[in-house]
């Protein structure tokens, strides 16, 4: 069973490995996959079609999977894939 903080919101449709740690005030959407031994610190948001690899660490305020803000771009979400052993430091945004 993943270690999920009481204040985190995790969709029951998300696929989360049993060794994952999810910190306070995180939000995990329904189309998210999180691999083994990944740790999410506080206030991490993962939405959209996003896949997080194994042994990753995401620090406070990271946002993954939200649509980018590019003028003239088509309004379509693309999948986001974060590879194994990746660290995303504080307040990084990765858009799909």
PDB file of C-alpha atoms in Angstrom:
ATOM      1  CA  UNK A   1       0.000   0.000   0.000  1.00  0.00           C
ATOM      2  CA  UNK A   2       1.427   3.428  -0.910  1.00  0.00           C
ATOM      3  CA  UNK A   3       2.171   5.846   1.925  1.00  0.00           C
ATOM      4  CA  UNK A   4      -0.325   8.673   1.319  1.00  0.00           C
ATOM      5  CA  UNK A   5      -0.558  11.687   3.635  1.00  0.00           C
ATOM      6  CA  UNK A   6      -4.043  12.321   5.061  1.00  0.00           C
ATOM      7  CA  UNK A   7      -4.290  15.710   3.298  1.00  0.00           C
ATOM      8  CA  UNK A   8      -3.387  14.377  -0.168  1.00  0.00           C
ATOM      9  CA  UNK A   9      -6.096  13.898  -2.796  1.00  0.00           C
ATOM     10  CA  UNK A  10      -5.508  10.823  -4.950  1.00  0.00           C
ATOM     11  CA  UNK A  11      -7.894   9.632  -7.645  1.00  0.00           C
ATOM     12  CA  UNK A  12      -8.926   6.001  -7.187  1.00  0.00           C
ATOM     13  CA  UNK A  13      -8.305   5.539 -10.939  1.00  0.00           C
ATOM     14  CA  UNK A  14      -4.605   6.468 -10.631  1.00  0.00           C
ATOM     15  CA  UNK A  15      -2.084   3.617 -10.840  1.00  0.00           C
ATOM     16  CA  UNK A  16       0.340   3.986  -7.936  1.00  0.00           C
ATOM     17  CA  UNK A  17       2.996   1.433  -6.970  1.00  0.00           C
ATOM     18  CA  UNK A  18       2.768   0.217  -3.379  1.00  0.00           C
ATOM     19  CA  UNK A  19       6.200   1.700  -2.470  1.00  0.00           C
ATOM     20  CA  UNK A  20       5.299   5.291  -3.442  1.00  0.00           C
ATOM     21  CA  UNK A  21       5.282   8.079  -0.812  1.00  0.00           C
ATOM     22  CA  UNK A  22       2.827  10.944  -1.344  1.00  0.00           C
ATOM     23  CA  UNK A  23       3.254  14.001   0.874  1.00  0.00           C
ATOM     24  CA  UNK A  24       0.889  16.613   2.291  1.00  0.00           C
ATOM     25  CA  UNK A  25      -1.514  18.484  -0.003  1.00  0.00           C
ATOM     26  CA  UNK A  26      -0.541  16.568  -3.158  1.00  0.00           C
ATOM     27  CA  UNK A  27      -3.157  16.071  -5.884  1.00  0.00           C
ATOM     28  CA  UNK A  28      -2.998  13.038  -8.197  1.00  0.00           C
ATOM     29  CA  UNK A  29      -5.411  12.782 -11.136  1.00  0.00           C
ATOM     30  CA  UNK A  30      -7.110   9.722 -12.632  1.00  0.00           C
ATOM     31  CA  UNK A  31      -4.862   9.149 -15.672  1.00  0.00           C
ATOM     32  CA  UNK A  32      -1.616   9.129 -13.682  1.00  0.00           C
ATOM     33  CA  UNK A  33       0.845   6.256 -13.250  1.00  0.00           C
ATOM     34  CA  UNK A  34       3.583   6.453 -10.589  1.00  0.00           C
ATOM     35  CA  UNK A  35       6.399   3.878 -10.458  1.00  0.00           C
ATOM     36  CA  UNK A  36       8.130   2.129  -7.563  1.00  0.00           C
ATOM     37  CA  UNK A  37      10.059   3.996  -4.864  1.00  0.00           C
ATOM     38  CA  UNK A  38       8.989   7.441  -6.050  1.00  0.00           C
ATOM     39  CA  UNK A  39       8.602  10.182  -3.443  1.00  0.00           C
ATOM     40  CA  UNK A  40       6.379  13.242  -3.778  1.00  0.00           C
ATOM     41  CA  UNK A  41       7.047  16.032  -1.285  1.00  0.00           C
ATOM     42  CA  UNK A  42       4.296  18.508  -0.333  1.00  0.00           C
ATOM     43  CA  UNK A  43       1.981  20.304  -2.778  1.00  0.00           C
ATOM     44  CA  UNK A  44       2.920  18.228  -5.847  1.00  0.00           C
ATOM     45  CA  UNK A  45       0.188  18.141  -8.505  1.00  0.00           C
ATOM     46  CA  UNK A  46       0.149  15.499 -11.243  1.00  0.00           C
ATOM     47  CA  UNK A  47      -2.732  15.745 -13.720  1.00  0.00           C
ATOM     48  CA  UNK A  48      -3.643  14.687 -17.232  1.00  0.00           C
ATOM     49  CA  UNK A  49      -2.118  11.684 -18.944  1.00  0.00           C
ATOM     50  CA  UNK A  50       1.141  11.478 -16.971  1.00  0.00           C
ATOM     51  CA  UNK A  51       3.539   8.631 -16.269  1.00  0.00           C
ATOM     52  CA  UNK A  52       6.207   8.957 -13.576  1.00  0.00           C
ATOM     53  CA  UNK A  53       9.026   6.394 -13.579  1.00  0.00           C
ATOM     54  CA  UNK A  54      10.680   4.498 -10.739  1.00  0.00           C
ATOM     55  CA  UNK A  55      12.966   6.018  -8.089  1.00  0.00           C
ATOM     56  CA  UNK A  56      11.889   9.596  -8.849  1.00  0.00           C
ATOM     57  CA  UNK A  57      11.671  12.470  -6.399  1.00  0.00           C
ATOM     58  CA  UNK A  58       9.507  15.549  -6.818  1.00  0.00           C
ATOM     59  CA  UNK A  59      10.023  18.421  -4.438  1.00  0.00           C
ATOM     60  CA  UNK A  60       7.575  21.019  -3.108  1.00  0.00           C
ATOM     61  CA  UNK A  61       5.231  22.654  -5.587  1.00  0.00           C
ATOM     62  CA  UNK A  62       6.045  20.571  -8.677  1.00  0.00           C
ATOM     63  CA  UNK A  63       3.297  20.551 -11.339  1.00  0.00           C
ATOM     64  CA  UNK A  64       3.227  17.798 -13.984  1.00  0.00           C
ATOM     65  CA  UNK A  65       0.801  17.282 -16.836  1.00  0.00           C
ATOM     66  CA  UNK A  66      -1.065  20.572 -17.107  1.00  0.00           C
ATOM     67  CA  UNK A  67      -1.457  22.004 -20.613  1.00  0.00           C
ATOM     68  CA  UNK A  68       1.248  24.479 -21.573  1.00  0.00           C
ATOM     69  CA  UNK A  69       0.634  28.174 -22.190  1.00  0.00           C
ATOM     70  CA  UNK A  70       1.907  28.554 -25.739  1.00  0.00           C
ATOM     71  CA  UNK A  71       0.204  31.131 -27.953  1.00  0.00           C
ATOM     72  CA  UNK A  72      -1.103  29.639 -31.170  1.00  0.00           C
ATOM     73  CA  UNK A  73      -0.698  26.032 -30.013  1.00  0.00           C
ATOM     74  CA  UNK A  74      -3.564  23.646 -30.607  1.00  0.00           C
ATOM     75  CA  UNK A  75      -5.728  22.994 -27.577  1.00  0.00           C
ATOM     76  CA  UNK A  76      -4.812  19.352 -27.048  1.00  0.00           C
ATOM     77  CA  UNK A  77      -3.121  17.635 -24.132  1.00  0.00           C
ATOM     78  CA  UNK A  78      -0.133  15.458 -24.870  1.00  0.00           C
ATOM     79  CA  UNK A  79       1.060  12.665 -22.565  1.00  0.00           C
ATOM     80  CA  UNK A  80       3.896  13.455 -20.181  1.00  0.00           C
ATOM     81  CA  UNK A  81       6.501  10.791 -19.413  1.00  0.00           C
ATOM     82  CA  UNK A  82       9.061  11.331 -16.637  1.00  0.00           C
ATOM     83  CA  UNK A  83      11.814   8.701 -16.808  1.00  0.00           C
ATOM     84  CA  UNK A  84      13.308   6.601 -14.013  1.00  0.00           C
ATOM     85  CA  UNK A  85      15.585   8.220 -11.385  1.00  0.00           C
ATOM     86  CA  UNK A  86      14.486  11.778 -12.219  1.00  0.00           C
ATOM     87  CA  UNK A  87      14.501  14.606  -9.680  1.00  0.00           C
ATOM     88  CA  UNK A  88      12.284  17.636 -10.205  1.00  0.00           C
ATOM     89  CA  UNK A  89      13.232  20.420  -7.817  1.00  0.00           C
ATOM     90  CA  UNK A  90      10.946  22.992  -6.224  1.00  0.00           C
ATOM     91  CA  UNK A  91       8.208  24.618  -8.336  1.00  0.00           C
ATOM     92  CA  UNK A  92       9.146  22.998 -11.650  1.00  0.00           C
ATOM     93  CA  UNK A  93       6.322  22.763 -14.220  1.00  0.00           C
ATOM     94  CA  UNK A  94       6.282  20.051 -16.887  1.00  0.00           C
ATOM     95  CA  UNK A  95       3.515  20.619 -19.441  1.00  0.00           C
ATOM     96  CA  UNK A  96       1.787  18.142 -21.722  1.00  0.00           C
TER      97      UNK A  96
END
